[in-house]
PDB file of C-alpha atoms in Angstrom:
ATOM      1  CA  UNK A 195     -98.909 -11.901 179.394  1.00  0.00           C
ATOM      2  CA  UNK A 196     -96.986  -9.894 176.476  1.00  0.00           C
ATOM      3  CA  UNK A 197     -99.213  -7.116 174.609  1.00  0.00           C
ATOM      4  CA  UNK A 198     -97.825  -7.347 170.822  1.00  0.00           C
ATOM      5  CA  UNK A 199     -98.186  -5.227 167.660  1.00  0.00           C
ATOM      6  CA  UNK A 200    -100.210  -8.519 166.031  1.00  0.00           C
ATOM      7  CA  UNK A 201    -102.934  -8.997 168.601  1.00  0.00           C
ATOM      8  CA  UNK A 202    -106.000  -8.044 167.955  1.00  0.00           C
ATOM      9  CA  UNK A 203    -107.570  -4.993 169.572  1.00  0.00           C
ATOM     10  CA  UNK A 204    -110.814  -6.180 171.033  1.00  0.00           C
ATOM     11  CA  UNK A 205    -108.328  -9.538 172.666  1.00  0.00           C
ATOM     12  CA  UNK A 206    -106.126  -6.927 174.227  1.00  0.00           C
ATOM     13  CA  UNK A 207    -109.280  -4.933 176.055  1.00  0.00           C
ATOM     14  CA  UNK A 208    -111.412  -8.169 176.712  1.00  0.00           C
ATOM     15  CA  UNK A 209    -108.198  -9.549 178.546  1.00  0.00           C
ATOM     16  CA  UNK A 210    -107.314  -6.106 180.221  1.00  0.00           C
ATOM     17  CA  UNK A 211    -111.100  -3.923 180.264  1.00  0.00           C
ATOM     18  CA  UNK A 212    -109.098  -0.850 181.868  1.00  0.00           C
ATOM     19  CA  UNK A 213    -106.847  -0.576 178.514  1.00  0.00           C
ATOM     20  CA  UNK A 214    -109.254   0.966 176.934  1.00  0.00           C
ATOM     21  CA  UNK A 215    -108.301   4.298 178.697  1.00  0.00           C
ATOM     22  CA  UNK A 216    -104.813   3.820 177.787  1.00  0.00           C
ATOM     23  CA  UNK A 217    -106.252   3.451 173.739  1.00  0.00           C
ATOM     24  CA  UNK A 218    -107.929   6.987 174.790  1.00  0.00           C
ATOM     25  CA  UNK A 219    -105.015   8.210 175.821  1.00  0.00           C
ATOM     26  CA  UNK A 220    -102.877   7.955 172.865  1.00  0.00           C
ATOM     27  CA  UNK A 221    -105.980   8.928 170.405  1.00  0.00           C
ATOM     28  CA  UNK A 222    -106.959   5.425 169.427  1.00  0.00           C
ATOM     29  CA  UNK A 223    -110.513   5.024 169.628  1.00  0.00           C
ATOM     30  CA  UNK A 224    -110.572   1.849 167.879  1.00  0.00           C
ATOM     31  CA  UNK A 225    -112.191   0.234 171.368  1.00  0.00           C
ATOM     32  CA  UNK A 226    -115.548   0.854 170.428  1.00  0.00           C
ATOM     33  CA  UNK A 227    -114.964   0.109 166.476  1.00  0.00           C
ATOM     34  CA  UNK A 228    -117.038  -2.991 164.630  1.00  0.00           C
ATOM     35  CA  UNK A 229    -113.555  -3.655 163.517  1.00  0.00           C
ATOM     36  CA  UNK A 230    -111.470  -4.283 166.529  1.00  0.00           C
ATOM     37  CA  UNK A 231    -112.075  -7.778 166.978  1.00  0.00           C
ATOM     38  CA  UNK A 232    -110.619  -8.226 163.599  1.00  0.00           C
ATOM     39  CA  UNK A 233    -107.834  -5.561 163.143  1.00  0.00           C
ATOM     40  CA  UNK A 234    -104.057  -5.718 164.841  1.00  0.00           C
ATOM     41  CA  UNK A 235    -102.929  -3.056 166.828  1.00  0.00           C
ATOM     42  CA  UNK A 236    -100.548  -2.571 164.251  1.00  0.00           C
ATOM     43  CA  UNK A 237    -102.448  -1.862 161.440  1.00  0.00           C
ATOM     44  CA  UNK A 238    -105.398   0.215 163.882  1.00  0.00           C
ATOM     45  CA  UNK A 239    -102.200   2.661 164.054  1.00  0.00           C
ATOM     46  CA  UNK A 240    -101.642   2.312 160.664  1.00  0.00           C
ATOM     47  CA  UNK A 241    -104.958   3.027 159.619  1.00  0.00           C
ATOM     48  CA  UNK A 242    -104.552   5.848 161.740  1.00  0.00           C
ATOM     49  CA  UNK A 243    -101.890   7.525 159.921  1.00  0.00           C
ATOM     50  CA  UNK A 244     -99.869   6.715 163.152  1.00  0.00           C
ATOM     51  CA  UNK A 245     -95.877   6.240 162.836  1.00  0.00           C
ATOM     52  CA  UNK A 246     -94.029   3.777 164.376  1.00  0.00           C
ATOM     53  CA  UNK A 247     -92.651   5.490 166.946  1.00  0.00           C
ATOM     54  CA  UNK A 248     -96.415   6.210 168.012  1.00  0.00           C
ATOM     55  CA  UNK A 249     -97.292   2.789 168.140  1.00  0.00           C
ATOM     56  CA  UNK A 250     -94.493   1.534 170.446  1.00  0.00           C
ATOM     57  CA  UNK A 251     -95.531   4.165 173.099  1.00  0.00           C
ATOM     58  CA  UNK A 252     -98.656   2.677 173.030  1.00  0.00           C
ATOM     59  CA  UNK A 253     -97.344  -0.759 173.199  1.00  0.00           C
ATOM     60  CA  UNK A 254     -95.160   0.289 176.387  1.00  0.00           C
ATOM     61  CA  UNK A 255     -97.710   1.778 178.085  1.00  0.00           C
ATOM     62  CA  UNK A 256    -100.126  -0.880 177.498  1.00  0.00           C
ATOM     63  CA  UNK A 257     -97.354  -3.506 178.648  1.00  0.00           C
ATOM     64  CA  UNK A 258     -96.988  -1.468 182.108  1.00  0.00           C
ATOM     65  CA  UNK A 259    -100.721  -1.890 182.686  1.00  0.00           C
ATOM     66  CA  UNK A 260    -100.867  -5.630 181.871  1.00  0.00           C
ATOM     67  CA  UNK A 261     -97.872  -6.475 183.998  1.00  0.00           C
ATOM     68  CA  UNK A 262     -99.626  -4.168 186.820  1.00  0.00           C
ATOM     69  CA  UNK A 263    -103.298  -5.595 186.058  1.00  0.00           C
ATOM     70  CA  UNK A 264    -101.780  -8.893 186.018  1.00  0.00           C
ATOM     71  CA  UNK A 265    -100.223  -9.018 189.859  1.00  0.00           C
ATOM     72  CA  UNK A 266    -103.792  -7.924 191.162  1.00  0.00           C
TER      73      UNK A 266
END
């Protein structure tokens, strides 16, 4: 499953629970927010004033993790 910027944060963490660590490493603490079921990855990053480059870096790390997790 490829993680995309329009996916809801809660859906990503539900599918890949350990992805919470990656969110935290990128300074995005939305995983515990009550808005996470309704907030996309992109809107979460933009809502915290993060530039597109940060979103791209987070997507890269999340997808690398998802690739590894799907093989386990």
